[in-house]
Short mmCIF file of C-alpha atoms and ligand atoms in Angstrom, two decimals:
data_model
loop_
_atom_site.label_atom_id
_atom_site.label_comp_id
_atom_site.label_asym_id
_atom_site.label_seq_id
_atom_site.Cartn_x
_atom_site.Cartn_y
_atom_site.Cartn_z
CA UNK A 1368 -21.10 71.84 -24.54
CA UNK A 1369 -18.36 69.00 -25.70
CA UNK A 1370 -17.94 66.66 -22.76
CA UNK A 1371 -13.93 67.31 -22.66
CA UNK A 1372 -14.87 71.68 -21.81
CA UNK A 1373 -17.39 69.71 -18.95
CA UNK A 1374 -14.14 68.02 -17.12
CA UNK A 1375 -12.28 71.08 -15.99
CA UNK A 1376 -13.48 73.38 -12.80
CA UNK A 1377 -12.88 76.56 -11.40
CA UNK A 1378 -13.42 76.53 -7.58
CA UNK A 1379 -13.32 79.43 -5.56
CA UNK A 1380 -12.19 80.00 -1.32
CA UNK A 1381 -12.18 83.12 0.18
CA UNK A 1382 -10.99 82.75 3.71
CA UNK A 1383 -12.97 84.42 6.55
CA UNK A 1384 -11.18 83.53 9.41
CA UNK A 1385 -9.79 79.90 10.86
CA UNK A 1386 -9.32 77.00 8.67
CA UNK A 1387 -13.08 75.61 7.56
CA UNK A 1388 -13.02 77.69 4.59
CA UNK A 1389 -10.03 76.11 2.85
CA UNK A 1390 -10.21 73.00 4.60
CA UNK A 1391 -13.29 72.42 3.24
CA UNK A 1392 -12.56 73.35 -0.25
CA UNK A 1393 -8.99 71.53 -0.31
CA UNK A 1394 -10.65 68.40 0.42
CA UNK A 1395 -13.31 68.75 -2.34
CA UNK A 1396 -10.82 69.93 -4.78
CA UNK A 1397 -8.75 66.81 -4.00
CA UNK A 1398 -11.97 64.72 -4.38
CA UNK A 1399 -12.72 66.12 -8.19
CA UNK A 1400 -9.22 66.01 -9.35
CA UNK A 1401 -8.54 62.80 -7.70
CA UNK A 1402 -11.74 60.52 -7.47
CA UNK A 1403 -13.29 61.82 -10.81
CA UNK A 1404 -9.98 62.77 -12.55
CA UNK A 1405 -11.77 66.21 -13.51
CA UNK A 1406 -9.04 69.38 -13.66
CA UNK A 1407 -9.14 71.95 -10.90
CA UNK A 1408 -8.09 75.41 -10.16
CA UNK A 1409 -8.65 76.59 -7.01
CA UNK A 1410 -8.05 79.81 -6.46
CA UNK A 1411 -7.60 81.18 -2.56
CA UNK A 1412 -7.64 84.84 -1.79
CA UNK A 1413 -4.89 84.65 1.10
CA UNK A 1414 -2.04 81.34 0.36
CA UNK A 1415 -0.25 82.33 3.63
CA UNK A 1416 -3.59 81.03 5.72
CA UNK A 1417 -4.18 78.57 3.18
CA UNK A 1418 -0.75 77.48 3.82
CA UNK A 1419 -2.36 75.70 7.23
CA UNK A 1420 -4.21 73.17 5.64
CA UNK A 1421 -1.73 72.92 2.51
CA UNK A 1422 1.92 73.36 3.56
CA UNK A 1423 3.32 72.32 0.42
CA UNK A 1424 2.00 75.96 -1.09
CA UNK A 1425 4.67 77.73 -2.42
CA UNK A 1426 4.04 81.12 -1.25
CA UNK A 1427 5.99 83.07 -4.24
CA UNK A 1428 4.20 81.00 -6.74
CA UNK A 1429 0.87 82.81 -8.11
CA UNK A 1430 0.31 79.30 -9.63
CA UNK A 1431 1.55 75.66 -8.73
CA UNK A 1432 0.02 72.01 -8.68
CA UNK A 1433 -0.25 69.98 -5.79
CA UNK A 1434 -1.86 66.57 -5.50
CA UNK A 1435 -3.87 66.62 -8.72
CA UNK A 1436 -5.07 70.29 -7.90
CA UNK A 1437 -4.05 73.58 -9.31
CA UNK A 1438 -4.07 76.30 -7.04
CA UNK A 1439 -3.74 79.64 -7.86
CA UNK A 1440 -4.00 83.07 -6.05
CA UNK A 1441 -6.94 85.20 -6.49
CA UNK A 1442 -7.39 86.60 -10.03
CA UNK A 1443 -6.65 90.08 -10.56
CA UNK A 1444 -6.13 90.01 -14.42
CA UNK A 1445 -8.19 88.88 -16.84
CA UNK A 1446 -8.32 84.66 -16.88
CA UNK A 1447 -10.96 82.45 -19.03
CA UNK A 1448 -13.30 80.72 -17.03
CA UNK A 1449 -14.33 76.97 -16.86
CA UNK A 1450 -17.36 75.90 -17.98
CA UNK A 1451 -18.39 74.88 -14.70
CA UNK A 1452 -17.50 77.45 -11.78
CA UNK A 1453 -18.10 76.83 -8.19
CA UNK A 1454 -18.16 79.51 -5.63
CA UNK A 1455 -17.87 78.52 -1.79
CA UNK A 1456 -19.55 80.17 1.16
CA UNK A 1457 -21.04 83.09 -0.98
CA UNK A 1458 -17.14 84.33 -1.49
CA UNK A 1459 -18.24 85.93 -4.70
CA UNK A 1460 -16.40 86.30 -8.01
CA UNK A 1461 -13.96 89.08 -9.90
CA UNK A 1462 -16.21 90.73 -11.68
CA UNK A 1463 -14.06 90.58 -15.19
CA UNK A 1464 -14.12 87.06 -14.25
CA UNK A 1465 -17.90 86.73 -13.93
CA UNK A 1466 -18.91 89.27 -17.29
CA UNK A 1467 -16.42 86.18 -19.28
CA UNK A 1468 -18.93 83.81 -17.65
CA UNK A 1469 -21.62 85.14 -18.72
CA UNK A 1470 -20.78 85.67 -22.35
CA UNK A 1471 -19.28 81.88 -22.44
CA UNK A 1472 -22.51 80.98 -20.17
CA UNK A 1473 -20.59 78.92 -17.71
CA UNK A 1474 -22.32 77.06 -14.95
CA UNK A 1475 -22.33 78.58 -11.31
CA UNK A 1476 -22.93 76.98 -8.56
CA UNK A 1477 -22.52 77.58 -4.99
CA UNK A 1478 -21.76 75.77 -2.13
CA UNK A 1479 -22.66 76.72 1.01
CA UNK A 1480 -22.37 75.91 4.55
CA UNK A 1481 -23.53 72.93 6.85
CA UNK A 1482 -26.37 73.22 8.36
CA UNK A 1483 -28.81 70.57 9.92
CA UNK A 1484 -32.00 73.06 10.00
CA UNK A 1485 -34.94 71.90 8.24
CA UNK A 1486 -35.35 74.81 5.68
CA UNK A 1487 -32.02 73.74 4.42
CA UNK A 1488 -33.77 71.43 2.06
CA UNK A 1489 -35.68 73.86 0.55
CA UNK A 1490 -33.21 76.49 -0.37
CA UNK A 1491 -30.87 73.41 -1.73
CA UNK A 1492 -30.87 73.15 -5.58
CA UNK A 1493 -32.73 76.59 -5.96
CA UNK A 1494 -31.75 78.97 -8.64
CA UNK A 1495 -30.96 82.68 -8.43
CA UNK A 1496 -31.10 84.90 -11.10
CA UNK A 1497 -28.96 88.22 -10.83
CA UNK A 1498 -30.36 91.38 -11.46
CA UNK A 1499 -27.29 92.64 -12.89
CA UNK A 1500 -26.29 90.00 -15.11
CA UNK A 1501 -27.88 87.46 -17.18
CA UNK A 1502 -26.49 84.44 -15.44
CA UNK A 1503 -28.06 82.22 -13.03
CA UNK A 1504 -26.35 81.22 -9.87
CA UNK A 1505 -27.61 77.97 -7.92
CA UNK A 1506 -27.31 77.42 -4.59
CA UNK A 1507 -26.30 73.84 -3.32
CA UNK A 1508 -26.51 73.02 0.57
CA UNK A 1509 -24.76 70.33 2.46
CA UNK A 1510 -27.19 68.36 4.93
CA UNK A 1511 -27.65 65.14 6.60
CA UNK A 1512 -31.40 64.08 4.82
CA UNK A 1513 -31.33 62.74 1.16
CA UNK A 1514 -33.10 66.05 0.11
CA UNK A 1515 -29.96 67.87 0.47
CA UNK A 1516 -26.38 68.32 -1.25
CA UNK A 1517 -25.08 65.41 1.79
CA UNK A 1518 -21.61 65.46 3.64
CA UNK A 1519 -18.40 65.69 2.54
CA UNK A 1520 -16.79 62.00 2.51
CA UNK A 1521 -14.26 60.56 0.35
CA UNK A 1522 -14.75 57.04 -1.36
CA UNK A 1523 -12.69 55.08 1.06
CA UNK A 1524 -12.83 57.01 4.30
CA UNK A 1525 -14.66 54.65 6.30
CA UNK A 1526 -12.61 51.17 4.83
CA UNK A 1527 -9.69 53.49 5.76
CA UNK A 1528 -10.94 54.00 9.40
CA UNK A 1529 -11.89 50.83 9.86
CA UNK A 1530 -8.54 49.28 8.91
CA UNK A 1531 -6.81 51.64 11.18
CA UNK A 1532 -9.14 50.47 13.91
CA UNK A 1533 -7.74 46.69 12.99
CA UNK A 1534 -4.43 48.03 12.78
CA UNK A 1535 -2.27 48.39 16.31
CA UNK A 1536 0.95 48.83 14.70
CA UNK A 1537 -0.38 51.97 12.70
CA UNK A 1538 -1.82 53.01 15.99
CA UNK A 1539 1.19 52.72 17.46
CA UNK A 1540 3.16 54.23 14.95
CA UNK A 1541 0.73 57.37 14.94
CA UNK A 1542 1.76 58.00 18.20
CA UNK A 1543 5.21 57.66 18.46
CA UNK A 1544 5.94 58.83 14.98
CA UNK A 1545 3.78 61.37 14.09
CA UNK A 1546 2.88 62.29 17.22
CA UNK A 1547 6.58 61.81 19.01
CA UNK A 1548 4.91 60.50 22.08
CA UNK A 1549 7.07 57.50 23.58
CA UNK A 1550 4.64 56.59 26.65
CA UNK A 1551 2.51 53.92 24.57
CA UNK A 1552 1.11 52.17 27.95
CA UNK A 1553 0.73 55.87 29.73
CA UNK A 1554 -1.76 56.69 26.05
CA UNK A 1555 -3.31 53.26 26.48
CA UNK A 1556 -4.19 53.56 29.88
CA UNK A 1557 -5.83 56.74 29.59
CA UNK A 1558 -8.93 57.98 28.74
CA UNK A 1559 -7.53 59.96 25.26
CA UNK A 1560 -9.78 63.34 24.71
CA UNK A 1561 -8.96 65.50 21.35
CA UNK A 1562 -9.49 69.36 21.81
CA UNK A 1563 -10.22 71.53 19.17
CA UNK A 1564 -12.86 74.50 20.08
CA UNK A 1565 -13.16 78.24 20.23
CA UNK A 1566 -12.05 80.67 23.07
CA UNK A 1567 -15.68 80.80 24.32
CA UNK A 1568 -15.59 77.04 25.03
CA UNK A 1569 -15.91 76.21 28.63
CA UNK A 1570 -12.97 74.43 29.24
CA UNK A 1571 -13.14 75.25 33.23
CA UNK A 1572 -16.19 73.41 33.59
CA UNK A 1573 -14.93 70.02 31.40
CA UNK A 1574 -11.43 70.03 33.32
CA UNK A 1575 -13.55 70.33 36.88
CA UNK A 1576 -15.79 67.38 35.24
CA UNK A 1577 -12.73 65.39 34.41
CA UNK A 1578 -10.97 65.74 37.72
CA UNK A 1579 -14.06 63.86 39.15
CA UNK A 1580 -13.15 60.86 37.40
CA UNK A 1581 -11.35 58.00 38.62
CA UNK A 1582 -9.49 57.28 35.76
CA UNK A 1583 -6.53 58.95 33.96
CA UNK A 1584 -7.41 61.25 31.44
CA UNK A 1585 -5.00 62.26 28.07
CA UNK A 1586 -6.42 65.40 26.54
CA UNK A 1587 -4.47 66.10 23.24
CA UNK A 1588 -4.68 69.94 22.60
CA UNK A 1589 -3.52 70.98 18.91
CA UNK A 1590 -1.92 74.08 18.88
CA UNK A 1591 -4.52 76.74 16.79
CA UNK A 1592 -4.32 80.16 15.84
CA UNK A 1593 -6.64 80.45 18.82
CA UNK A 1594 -5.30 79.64 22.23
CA UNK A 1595 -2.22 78.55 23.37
CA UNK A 1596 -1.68 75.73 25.89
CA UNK A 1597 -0.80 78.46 28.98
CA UNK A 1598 -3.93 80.27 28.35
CA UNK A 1599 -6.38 77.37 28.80
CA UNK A 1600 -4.65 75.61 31.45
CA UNK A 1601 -3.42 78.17 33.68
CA UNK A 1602 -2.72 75.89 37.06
CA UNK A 1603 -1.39 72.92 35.33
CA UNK A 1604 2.09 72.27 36.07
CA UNK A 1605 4.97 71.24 33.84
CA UNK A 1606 5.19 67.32 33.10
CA UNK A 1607 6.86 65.15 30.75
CA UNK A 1608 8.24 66.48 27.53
CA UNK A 1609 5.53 69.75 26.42
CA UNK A 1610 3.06 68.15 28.73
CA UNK A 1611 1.18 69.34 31.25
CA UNK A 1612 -0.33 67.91 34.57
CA UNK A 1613 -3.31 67.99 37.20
CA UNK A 1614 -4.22 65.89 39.52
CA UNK A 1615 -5.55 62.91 36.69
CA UNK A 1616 -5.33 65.03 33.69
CA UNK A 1617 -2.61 65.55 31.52
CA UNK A 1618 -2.79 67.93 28.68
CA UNK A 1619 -0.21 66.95 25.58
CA UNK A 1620 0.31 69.83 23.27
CA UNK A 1621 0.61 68.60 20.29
CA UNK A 1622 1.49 70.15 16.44
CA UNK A 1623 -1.61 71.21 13.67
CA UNK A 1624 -1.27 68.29 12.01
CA UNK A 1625 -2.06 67.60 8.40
CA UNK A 1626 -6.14 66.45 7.59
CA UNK A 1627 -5.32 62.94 6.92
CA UNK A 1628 -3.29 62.71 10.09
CA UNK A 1629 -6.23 64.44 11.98
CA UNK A 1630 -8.75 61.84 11.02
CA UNK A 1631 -6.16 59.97 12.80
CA UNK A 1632 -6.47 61.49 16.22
CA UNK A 1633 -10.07 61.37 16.02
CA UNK A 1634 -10.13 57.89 15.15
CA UNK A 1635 -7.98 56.96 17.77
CA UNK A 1636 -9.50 59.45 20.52
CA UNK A 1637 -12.64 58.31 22.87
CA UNK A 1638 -14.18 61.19 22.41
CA UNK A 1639 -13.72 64.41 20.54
CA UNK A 1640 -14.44 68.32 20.87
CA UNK A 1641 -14.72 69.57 17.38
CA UNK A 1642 -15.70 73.05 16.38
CA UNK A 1643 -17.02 75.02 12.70
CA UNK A 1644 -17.85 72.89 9.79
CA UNK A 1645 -15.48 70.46 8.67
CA UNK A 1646 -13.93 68.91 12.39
CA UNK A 1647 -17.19 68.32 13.24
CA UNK A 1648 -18.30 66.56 9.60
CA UNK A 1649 -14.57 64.19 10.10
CA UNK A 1650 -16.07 63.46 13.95
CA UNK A 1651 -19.17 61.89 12.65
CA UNK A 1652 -16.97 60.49 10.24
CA UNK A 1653 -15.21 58.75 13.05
CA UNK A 1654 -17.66 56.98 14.68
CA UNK A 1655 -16.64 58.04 18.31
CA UNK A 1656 -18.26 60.05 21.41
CA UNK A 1657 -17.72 63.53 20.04
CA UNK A 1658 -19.23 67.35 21.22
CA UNK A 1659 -19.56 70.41 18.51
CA UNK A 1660 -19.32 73.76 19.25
CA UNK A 1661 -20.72 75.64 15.96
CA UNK A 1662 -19.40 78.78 15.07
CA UNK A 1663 -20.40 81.42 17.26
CA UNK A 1664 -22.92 84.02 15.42
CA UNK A 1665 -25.32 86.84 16.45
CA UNK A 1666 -28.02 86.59 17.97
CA UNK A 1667 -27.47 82.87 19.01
CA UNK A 1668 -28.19 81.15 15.53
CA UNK A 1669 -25.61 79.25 16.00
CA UNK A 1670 -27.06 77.81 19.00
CA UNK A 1671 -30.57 77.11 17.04
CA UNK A 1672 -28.14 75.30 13.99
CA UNK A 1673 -26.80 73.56 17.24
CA UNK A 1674 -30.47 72.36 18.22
CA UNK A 1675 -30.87 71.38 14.86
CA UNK A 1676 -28.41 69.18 14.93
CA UNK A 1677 -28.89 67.39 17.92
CA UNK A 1678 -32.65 66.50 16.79
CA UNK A 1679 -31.50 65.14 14.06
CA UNK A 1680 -28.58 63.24 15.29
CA UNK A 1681 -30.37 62.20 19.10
CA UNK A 1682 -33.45 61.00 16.92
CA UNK A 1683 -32.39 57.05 17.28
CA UNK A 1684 -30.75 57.39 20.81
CA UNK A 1685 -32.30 56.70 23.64
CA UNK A 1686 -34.15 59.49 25.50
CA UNK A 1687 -31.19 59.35 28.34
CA UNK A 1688 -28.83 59.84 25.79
CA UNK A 1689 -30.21 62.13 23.71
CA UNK A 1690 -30.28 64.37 27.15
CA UNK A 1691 -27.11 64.22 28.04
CA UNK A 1692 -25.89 64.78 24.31
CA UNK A 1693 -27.72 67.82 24.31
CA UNK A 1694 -26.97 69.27 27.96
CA UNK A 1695 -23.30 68.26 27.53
CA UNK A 1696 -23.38 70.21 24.17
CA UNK A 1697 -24.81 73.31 25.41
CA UNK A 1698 -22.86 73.18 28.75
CA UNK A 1699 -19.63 73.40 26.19
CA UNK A 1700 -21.08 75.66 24.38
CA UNK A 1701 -21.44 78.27 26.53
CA UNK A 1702 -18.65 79.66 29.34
CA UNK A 1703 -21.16 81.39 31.79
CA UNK A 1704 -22.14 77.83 32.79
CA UNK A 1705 -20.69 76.09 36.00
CA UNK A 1706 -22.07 72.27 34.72
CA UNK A 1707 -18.79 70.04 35.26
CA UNK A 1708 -20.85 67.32 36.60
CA UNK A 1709 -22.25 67.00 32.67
CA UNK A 1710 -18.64 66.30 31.49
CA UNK A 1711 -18.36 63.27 34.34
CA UNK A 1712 -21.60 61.96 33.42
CA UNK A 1713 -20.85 62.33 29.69
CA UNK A 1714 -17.63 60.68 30.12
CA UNK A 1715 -19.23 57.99 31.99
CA UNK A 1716 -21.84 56.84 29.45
CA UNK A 1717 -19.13 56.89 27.02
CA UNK A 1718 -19.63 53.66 25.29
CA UNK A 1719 -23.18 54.48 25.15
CA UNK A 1720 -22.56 57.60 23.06
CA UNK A 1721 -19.82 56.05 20.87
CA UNK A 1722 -22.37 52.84 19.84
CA UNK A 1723 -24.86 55.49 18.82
CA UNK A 1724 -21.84 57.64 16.65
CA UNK A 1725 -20.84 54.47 15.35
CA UNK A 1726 -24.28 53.70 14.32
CA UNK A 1727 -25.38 57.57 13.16
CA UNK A 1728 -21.61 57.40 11.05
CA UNK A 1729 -22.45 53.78 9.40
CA UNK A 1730 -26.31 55.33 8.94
CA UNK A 1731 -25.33 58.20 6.87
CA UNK A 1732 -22.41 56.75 5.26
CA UNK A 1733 -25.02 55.01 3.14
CA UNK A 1734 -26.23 57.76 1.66
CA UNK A 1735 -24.40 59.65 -1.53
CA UNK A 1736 -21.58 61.67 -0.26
CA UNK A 1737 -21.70 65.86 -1.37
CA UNK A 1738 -19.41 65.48 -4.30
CA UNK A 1739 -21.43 62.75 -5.97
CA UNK A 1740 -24.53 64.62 -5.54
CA UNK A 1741 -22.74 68.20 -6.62
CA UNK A 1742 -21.68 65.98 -10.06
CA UNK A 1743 -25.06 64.58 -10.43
CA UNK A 1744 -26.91 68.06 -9.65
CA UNK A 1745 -24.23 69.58 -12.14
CA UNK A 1746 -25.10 67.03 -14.58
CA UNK A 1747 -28.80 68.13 -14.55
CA UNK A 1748 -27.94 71.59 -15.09
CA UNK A 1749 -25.91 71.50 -18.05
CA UNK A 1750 -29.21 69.15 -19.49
CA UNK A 1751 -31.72 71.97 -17.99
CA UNK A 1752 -33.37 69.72 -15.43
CA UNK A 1753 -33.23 71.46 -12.40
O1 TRH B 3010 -11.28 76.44 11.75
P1 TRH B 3010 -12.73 76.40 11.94
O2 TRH B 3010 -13.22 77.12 13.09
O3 TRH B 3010 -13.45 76.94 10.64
C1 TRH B 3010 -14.58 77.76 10.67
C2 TRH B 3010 -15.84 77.04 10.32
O4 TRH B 3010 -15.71 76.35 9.13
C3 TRH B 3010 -16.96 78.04 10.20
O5 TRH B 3010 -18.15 77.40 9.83
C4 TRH B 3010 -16.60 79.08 9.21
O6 TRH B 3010 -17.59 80.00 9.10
C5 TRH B 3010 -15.32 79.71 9.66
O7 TRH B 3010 -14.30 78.74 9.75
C6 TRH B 3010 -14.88 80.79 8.70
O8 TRH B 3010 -13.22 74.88 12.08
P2 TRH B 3010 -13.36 73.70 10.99
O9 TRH B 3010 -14.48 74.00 10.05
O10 TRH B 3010 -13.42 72.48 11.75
O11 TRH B 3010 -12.02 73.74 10.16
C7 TRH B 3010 -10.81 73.29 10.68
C8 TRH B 3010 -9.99 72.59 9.62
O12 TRH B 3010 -8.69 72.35 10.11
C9 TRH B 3010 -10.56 71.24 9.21
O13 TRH B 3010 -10.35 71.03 7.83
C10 TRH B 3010 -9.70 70.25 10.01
C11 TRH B 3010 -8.39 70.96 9.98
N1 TRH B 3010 -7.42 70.59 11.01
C12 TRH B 3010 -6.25 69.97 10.63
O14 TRH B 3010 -6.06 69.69 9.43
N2 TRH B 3010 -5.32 69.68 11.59
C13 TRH B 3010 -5.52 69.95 12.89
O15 TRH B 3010 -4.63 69.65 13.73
C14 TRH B 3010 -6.76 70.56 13.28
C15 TRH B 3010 -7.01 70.85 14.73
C16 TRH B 3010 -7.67 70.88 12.32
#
């Protein structure tokens, strides 16, 4: 294949539910056009939830390009395929679209979800020949040890984070401009949470935990197709603005912001509730205190993917904090639970857990991020190495 036919990709999102899906794939899409100045299509299955993550979708367009990416709705008629095609989460493809691929013999690769389990590095890489077509698919799986496909991570994330740390003014201006919150020393003088979890969450037990502190506390609840603000704080009363009070907490509802400008909160957040697959890969990014509630599945596997995770990510903590870390995870993790004394302890041994994010971010920062290793594992295809 002529290198020029090698520079242009077909990337596919189907969207399940929430916003991992596309947020995931938005990102990467950005990354290929933008960091390796490769062409993109994208095409999403439903642009009105898509519209979430990118607002500036035209919904009457069937075709547009934003930010170096082409996006295009689903195809239902007959389109040519790239040479290199890359399915997400086992979305599948049109079947017209995948008999073109075979005859043309593109490349198909799929990416699949996050998960921190150890047969992950197995399966990653691994071909799959269909029985009903003479195509290979292979199957490429993000992970945290080099024997994966890696994390998603652009090529300046952490200089930008670190400058923002540096950076009061664009702190401040986060805040009162993007944000519209005018109490700077009422932010500053709080303990500043960031809220982004799943109905099943236990929120009760957290807000008890919270009250038992002796220090203000700023939660900062974005609004999700989830929950609103009434339903998870019930007994709070009306404060300033949209805000909402208790005793030392105050809850500030605050917009769905765009990606870039929710790296921002969790930069500038002590410590962060995250949920799915891609909050909880921009938390680690972050370098601060942070607890992930994993997609709820049958059966509990997402509580095992949960243990999984914490090995992994406790390994170089110390056996106190590794404990907590892991108790206050599956306190938050599951509702039945009446643990609030967890959240005061966690939030007391904050600096503790943020030193050991800091470290874990900085420690797997230095590996390859996911898109390098997709090119380089695409690279090896196309010369029959893998
Ligand atoms: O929305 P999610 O629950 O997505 C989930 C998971 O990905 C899960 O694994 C998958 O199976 C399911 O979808 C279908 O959580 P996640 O993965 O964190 O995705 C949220 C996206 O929304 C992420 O890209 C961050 C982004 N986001 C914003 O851009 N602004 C915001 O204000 C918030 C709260 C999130």
């Amino acid at each position: 294949m002529n290198k020029s036919v090698l520079q242009t990709w077909d990337v596919f999102c189907k969207i399940v539910d929430n916003h991992g899906d596309i947020g995931v794939c938005w990102r990467l899409c950005q990354q290929l056009a933008n960091e390796h100045a490769l062409k993109v299509r994208l095409f999403i299955d439903d642009m009105p939830a898509a519209a979430h993550i990118v607002p500036q979708l035209n919904l009457k367009l069937a075709q547009q390009d934003i930010a170096g990416v082409t996006v295009c709705a689903w195809p239902n008629e007959a389109i040519m395929p790239t040479a290199i095609v890359l399915e997400t989460f086992s979305c599948g493809l049109p079947l017209a679209y995948l008999e073109k691929m075979v005859a043309q013999q593109s490349h198909w690769i799929n990416l699949d979800y996050l998960s921190a389990e150890d047969w992950v590095a197995d399966f990653h890489g691994k071909p799959s020949p269909q029985a009903q077509q003479p195509i290979t698919r292979h199957f490429f799986f993000p992970g945290f040890e080099t024997d994966t496909g890696g994390l998603l991570r652009e090529r300046d994330l952490i200089t930008k984070r670190i400058a923002y740390s540096k950076d009061s003014q664009a702190q401040s201006d986060f805040w009162q401009n993007v944000l519209g919150l005018t109490d700077l020393r009422q932010i500053q003088n709080s303990l500043k949470i960031s809220l982004f979890c799943y109905p099943q969450a236990n929120v009760p037990s957290l807000l008890a935990g919270l009250h038992s502190l002796d220090q203000a506390v700023t939660l900062f609840f974005p609004a999700s197709l989830l929950h609103s603000a009434a339903d998870l704080f019930p007994d709070f009363a009306r404060g300033a603005g949209l805000s909402l009070r208790k005793h030392n907490i105050t809850v500030q509802p605050i917009p769905f912001l765009s990606q870039a400008y929710y790296d921002r909160l969790l930069w500038s957040c002590d410590c962060n509730f995250v949920r799915g697959e891609d909050s909880w890969v921009r938390a680690i990014w972050a370098g601060q205190a942070f607890v992930w509630q994993p997609y709820i599945q049958e059966e509990g596997t997402h509580l095992k993917k949960m243990q999984a995770f914490l090995d992994r990510y406790s390994k170089q903590a110390s056996p106190e904090l590794s404990t907590l870390l892991t108790a206050a995870h599956y306190a938050w993790s599951n509702a039945k639970t009446h643990d609030s004394k967890i959240f005061t302890e966690l939030m007391q041994a904050l600096h503790l857990a943020k030193e050991h994010a800091l470290a874990e971010a900085n420690r797997l920062a230095k590996q390859p991020n996911l898109l390098s290793k997709l090119l380089s594992f695409n690279e090896k295809l196309i010369e029959n190495k893998v």
